[in-house]
Short mmCIF file of C-alpha atoms in Angstrom, two decimals:
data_model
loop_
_atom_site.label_atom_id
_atom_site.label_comp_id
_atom_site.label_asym_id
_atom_site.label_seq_id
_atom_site.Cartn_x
_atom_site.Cartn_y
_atom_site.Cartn_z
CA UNK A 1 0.00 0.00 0.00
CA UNK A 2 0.80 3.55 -0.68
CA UNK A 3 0.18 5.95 2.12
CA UNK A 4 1.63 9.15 3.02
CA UNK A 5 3.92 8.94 5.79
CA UNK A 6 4.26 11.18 8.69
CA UNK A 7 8.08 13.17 9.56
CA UNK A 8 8.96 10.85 12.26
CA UNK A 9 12.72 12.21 12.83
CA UNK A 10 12.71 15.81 14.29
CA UNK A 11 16.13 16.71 12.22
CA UNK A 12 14.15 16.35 9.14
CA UNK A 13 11.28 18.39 10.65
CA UNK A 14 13.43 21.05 11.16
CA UNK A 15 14.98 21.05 7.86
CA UNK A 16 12.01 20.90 6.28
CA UNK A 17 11.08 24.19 8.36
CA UNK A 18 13.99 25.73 7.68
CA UNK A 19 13.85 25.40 3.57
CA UNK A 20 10.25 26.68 3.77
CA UNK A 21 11.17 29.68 5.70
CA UNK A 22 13.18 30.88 3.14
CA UNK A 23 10.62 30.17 0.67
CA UNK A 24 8.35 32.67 2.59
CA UNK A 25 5.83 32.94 6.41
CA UNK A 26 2.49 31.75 4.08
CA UNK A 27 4.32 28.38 2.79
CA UNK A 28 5.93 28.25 6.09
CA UNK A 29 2.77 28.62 7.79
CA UNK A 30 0.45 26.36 6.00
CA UNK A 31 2.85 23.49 7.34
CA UNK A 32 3.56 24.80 10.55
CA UNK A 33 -0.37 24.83 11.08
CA UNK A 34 -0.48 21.36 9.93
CA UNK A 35 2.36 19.69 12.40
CA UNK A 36 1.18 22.04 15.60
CA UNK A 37 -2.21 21.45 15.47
CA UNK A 38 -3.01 18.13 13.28
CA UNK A 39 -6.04 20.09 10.97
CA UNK A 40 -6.18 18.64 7.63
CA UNK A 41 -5.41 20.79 4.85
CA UNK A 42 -9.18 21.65 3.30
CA UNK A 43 -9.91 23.02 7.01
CA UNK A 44 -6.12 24.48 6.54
CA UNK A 45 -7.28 26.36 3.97
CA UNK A 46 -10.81 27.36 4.61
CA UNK A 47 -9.24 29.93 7.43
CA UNK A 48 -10.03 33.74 7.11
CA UNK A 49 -7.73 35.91 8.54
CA UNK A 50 -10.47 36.91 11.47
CA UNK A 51 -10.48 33.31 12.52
CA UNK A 52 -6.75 33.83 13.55
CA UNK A 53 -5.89 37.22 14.29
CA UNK A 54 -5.31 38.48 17.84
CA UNK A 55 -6.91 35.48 18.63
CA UNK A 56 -6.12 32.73 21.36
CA UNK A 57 -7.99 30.18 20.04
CA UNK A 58 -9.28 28.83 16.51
CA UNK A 59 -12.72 27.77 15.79
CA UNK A 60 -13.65 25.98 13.11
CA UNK A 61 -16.61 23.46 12.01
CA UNK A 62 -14.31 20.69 10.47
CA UNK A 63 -15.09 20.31 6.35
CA UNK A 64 -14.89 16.51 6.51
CA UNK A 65 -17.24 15.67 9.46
CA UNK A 66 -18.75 18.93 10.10
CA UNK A 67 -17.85 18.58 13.63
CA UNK A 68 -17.14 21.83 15.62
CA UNK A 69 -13.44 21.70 16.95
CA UNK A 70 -11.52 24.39 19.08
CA UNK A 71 -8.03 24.68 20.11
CA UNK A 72 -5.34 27.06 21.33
CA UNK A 73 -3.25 29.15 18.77
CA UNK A 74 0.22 27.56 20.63
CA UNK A 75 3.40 30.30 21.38
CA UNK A 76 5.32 29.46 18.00
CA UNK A 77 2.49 29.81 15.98
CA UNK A 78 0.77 32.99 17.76
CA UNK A 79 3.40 35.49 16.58
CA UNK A 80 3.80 34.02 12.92
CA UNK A 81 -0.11 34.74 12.25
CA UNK A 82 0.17 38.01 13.98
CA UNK A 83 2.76 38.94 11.25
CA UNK A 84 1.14 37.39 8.42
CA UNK A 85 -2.85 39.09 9.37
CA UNK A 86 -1.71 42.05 10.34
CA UNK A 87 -2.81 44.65 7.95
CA UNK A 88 -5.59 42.26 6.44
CA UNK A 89 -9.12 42.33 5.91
CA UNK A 90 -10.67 39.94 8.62
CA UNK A 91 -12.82 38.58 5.53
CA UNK A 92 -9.97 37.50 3.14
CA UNK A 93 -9.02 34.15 3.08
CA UNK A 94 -5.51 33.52 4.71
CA UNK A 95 -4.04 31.76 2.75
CA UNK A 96 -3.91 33.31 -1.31
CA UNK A 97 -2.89 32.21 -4.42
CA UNK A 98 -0.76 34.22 -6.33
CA UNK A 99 -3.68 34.73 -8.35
CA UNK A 100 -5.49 36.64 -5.18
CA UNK A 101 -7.97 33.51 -4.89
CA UNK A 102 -7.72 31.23 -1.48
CA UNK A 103 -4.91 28.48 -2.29
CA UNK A 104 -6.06 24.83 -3.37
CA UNK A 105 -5.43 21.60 -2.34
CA UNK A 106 -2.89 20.98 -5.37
CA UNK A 107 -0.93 23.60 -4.57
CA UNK A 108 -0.03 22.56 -1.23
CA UNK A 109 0.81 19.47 -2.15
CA UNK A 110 3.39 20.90 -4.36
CA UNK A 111 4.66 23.08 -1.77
CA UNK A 112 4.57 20.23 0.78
CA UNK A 113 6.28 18.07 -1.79
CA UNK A 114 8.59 19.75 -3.21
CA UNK A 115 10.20 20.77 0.07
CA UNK A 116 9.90 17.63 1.57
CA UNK A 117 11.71 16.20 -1.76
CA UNK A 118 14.47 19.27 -1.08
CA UNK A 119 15.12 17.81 2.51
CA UNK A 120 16.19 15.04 1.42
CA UNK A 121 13.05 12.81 2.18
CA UNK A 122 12.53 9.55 0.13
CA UNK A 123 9.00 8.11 1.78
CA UNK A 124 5.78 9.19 0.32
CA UNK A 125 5.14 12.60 1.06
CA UNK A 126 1.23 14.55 1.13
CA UNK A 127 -1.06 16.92 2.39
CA UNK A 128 -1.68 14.66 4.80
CA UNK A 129 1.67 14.33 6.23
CA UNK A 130 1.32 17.34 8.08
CA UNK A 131 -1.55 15.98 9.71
CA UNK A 132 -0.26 12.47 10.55
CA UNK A 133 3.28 14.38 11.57
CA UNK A 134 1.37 16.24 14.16
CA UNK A 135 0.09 13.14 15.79
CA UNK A 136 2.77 11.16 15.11
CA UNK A 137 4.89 13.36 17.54
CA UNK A 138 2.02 13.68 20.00
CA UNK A 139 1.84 10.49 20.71
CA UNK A 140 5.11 10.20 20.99
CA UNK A 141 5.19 13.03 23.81
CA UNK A 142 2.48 12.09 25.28
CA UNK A 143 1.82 8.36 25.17
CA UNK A 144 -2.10 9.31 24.90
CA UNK A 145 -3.86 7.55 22.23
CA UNK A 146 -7.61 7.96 23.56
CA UNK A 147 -6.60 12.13 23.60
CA UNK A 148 -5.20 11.88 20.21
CA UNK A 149 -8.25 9.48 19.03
CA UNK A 150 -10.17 12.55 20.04
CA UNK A 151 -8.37 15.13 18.75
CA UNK A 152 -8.73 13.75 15.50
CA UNK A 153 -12.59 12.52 15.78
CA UNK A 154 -11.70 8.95 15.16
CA UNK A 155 -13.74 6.06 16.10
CA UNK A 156 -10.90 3.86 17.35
CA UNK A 157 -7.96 4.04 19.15
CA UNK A 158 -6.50 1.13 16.14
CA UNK A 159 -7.30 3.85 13.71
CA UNK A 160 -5.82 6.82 14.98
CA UNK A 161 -2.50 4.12 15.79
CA UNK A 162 -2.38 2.84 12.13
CA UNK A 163 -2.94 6.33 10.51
CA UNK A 164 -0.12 7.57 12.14
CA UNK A 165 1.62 4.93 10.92
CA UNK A 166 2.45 3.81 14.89
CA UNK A 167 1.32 0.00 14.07
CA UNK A 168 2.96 -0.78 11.76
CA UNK A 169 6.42 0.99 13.30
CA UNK A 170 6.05 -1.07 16.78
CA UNK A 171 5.40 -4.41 14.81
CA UNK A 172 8.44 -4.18 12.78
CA UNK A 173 10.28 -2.63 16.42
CA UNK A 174 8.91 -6.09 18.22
CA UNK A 175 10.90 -8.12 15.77
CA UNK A 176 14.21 -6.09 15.10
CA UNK A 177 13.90 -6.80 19.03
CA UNK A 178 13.14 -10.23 19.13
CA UNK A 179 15.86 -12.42 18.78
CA UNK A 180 16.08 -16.11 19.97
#
């Protein structure tokens, strides 16, 4: 099967950070969104700039499920979107093509892509790597699958394991560690 893999190593996260940087605070943003706070990239994009400036919090009703979600704007991000809105219209979409229009789908994927590629990562890379690299690295942390379940408005704790591609990693673990 070919699924999109989360950033598992934090020196790759980082260097993945540090290209987009460079490339500019809206590419940089659009991932940094994605690994600190595990939305998927259609609710990603569907922010306005009201929904995040001078704002502690974001509230959104989640485009898959239509489920109402809130969560804290965290201190790396806070500052970043301060930049970014300030001198916007609370109305505008914020995050633009170059075109003027809100961004699409396909061209995050490039942007997520093409850096990823840059970094120097082989594995399957997607929108959805942002997502899965956000809860990838909370579990980690935290060891909390029935938070993270939640988080991400799964139905099972197996679900929210396999999509972030923990399964699989602690099968192959239990027999690099099994030895007779």
């Amino acid at each position: 099967m070919n699924i999109v893999q989360p950033i598992r190593k934090k020196s790759d996260l980082k260097r993945v950070e540090r290209i987009l940087k460079k490339q500019g605070l809206r590419d940089s943003l659009i991932f940094l969104i994605g690994t600190n706070c595990g939305l998927r990239i259609s609710d990603i994009l569907n922010l306005n700039v009201g929904s995040v400036r001078n704002r502690d919090y974001i509230n959104i009703i989640e485009k898959k499920t239509g489920k109402y979600k809130r969560f804290p704007i965290n201190s790396k991000l806070k500052p970043l979107l301060d930049k970014f809105t300030l001198d916007r219209s609370a109305d505008e979409p914020l995050f633009l093509s170059c075109f003027n229009n809100r961004m699409e789908r396909t061209q995050c994927y490039r942007i997520v892509r093409d850096t990823c590629r840059e970094a120097g990562l082989e594995y399957k890379i997607g929108t959805h790597t942002l997502r899965k690299t956000f809860g990838y690295h909370h579990y980690k942390k935290f060891k909390d699958v029935a938070l993270l379940q939640k988080i991400f408005n799964h139905s099972s704790s197996q679900i929210t394991l396999r999509y972030i591609g923990i399964e699989q990693e602690e099968i192959d673990e239990s027999y690099n560690n099994f030895i007779l």
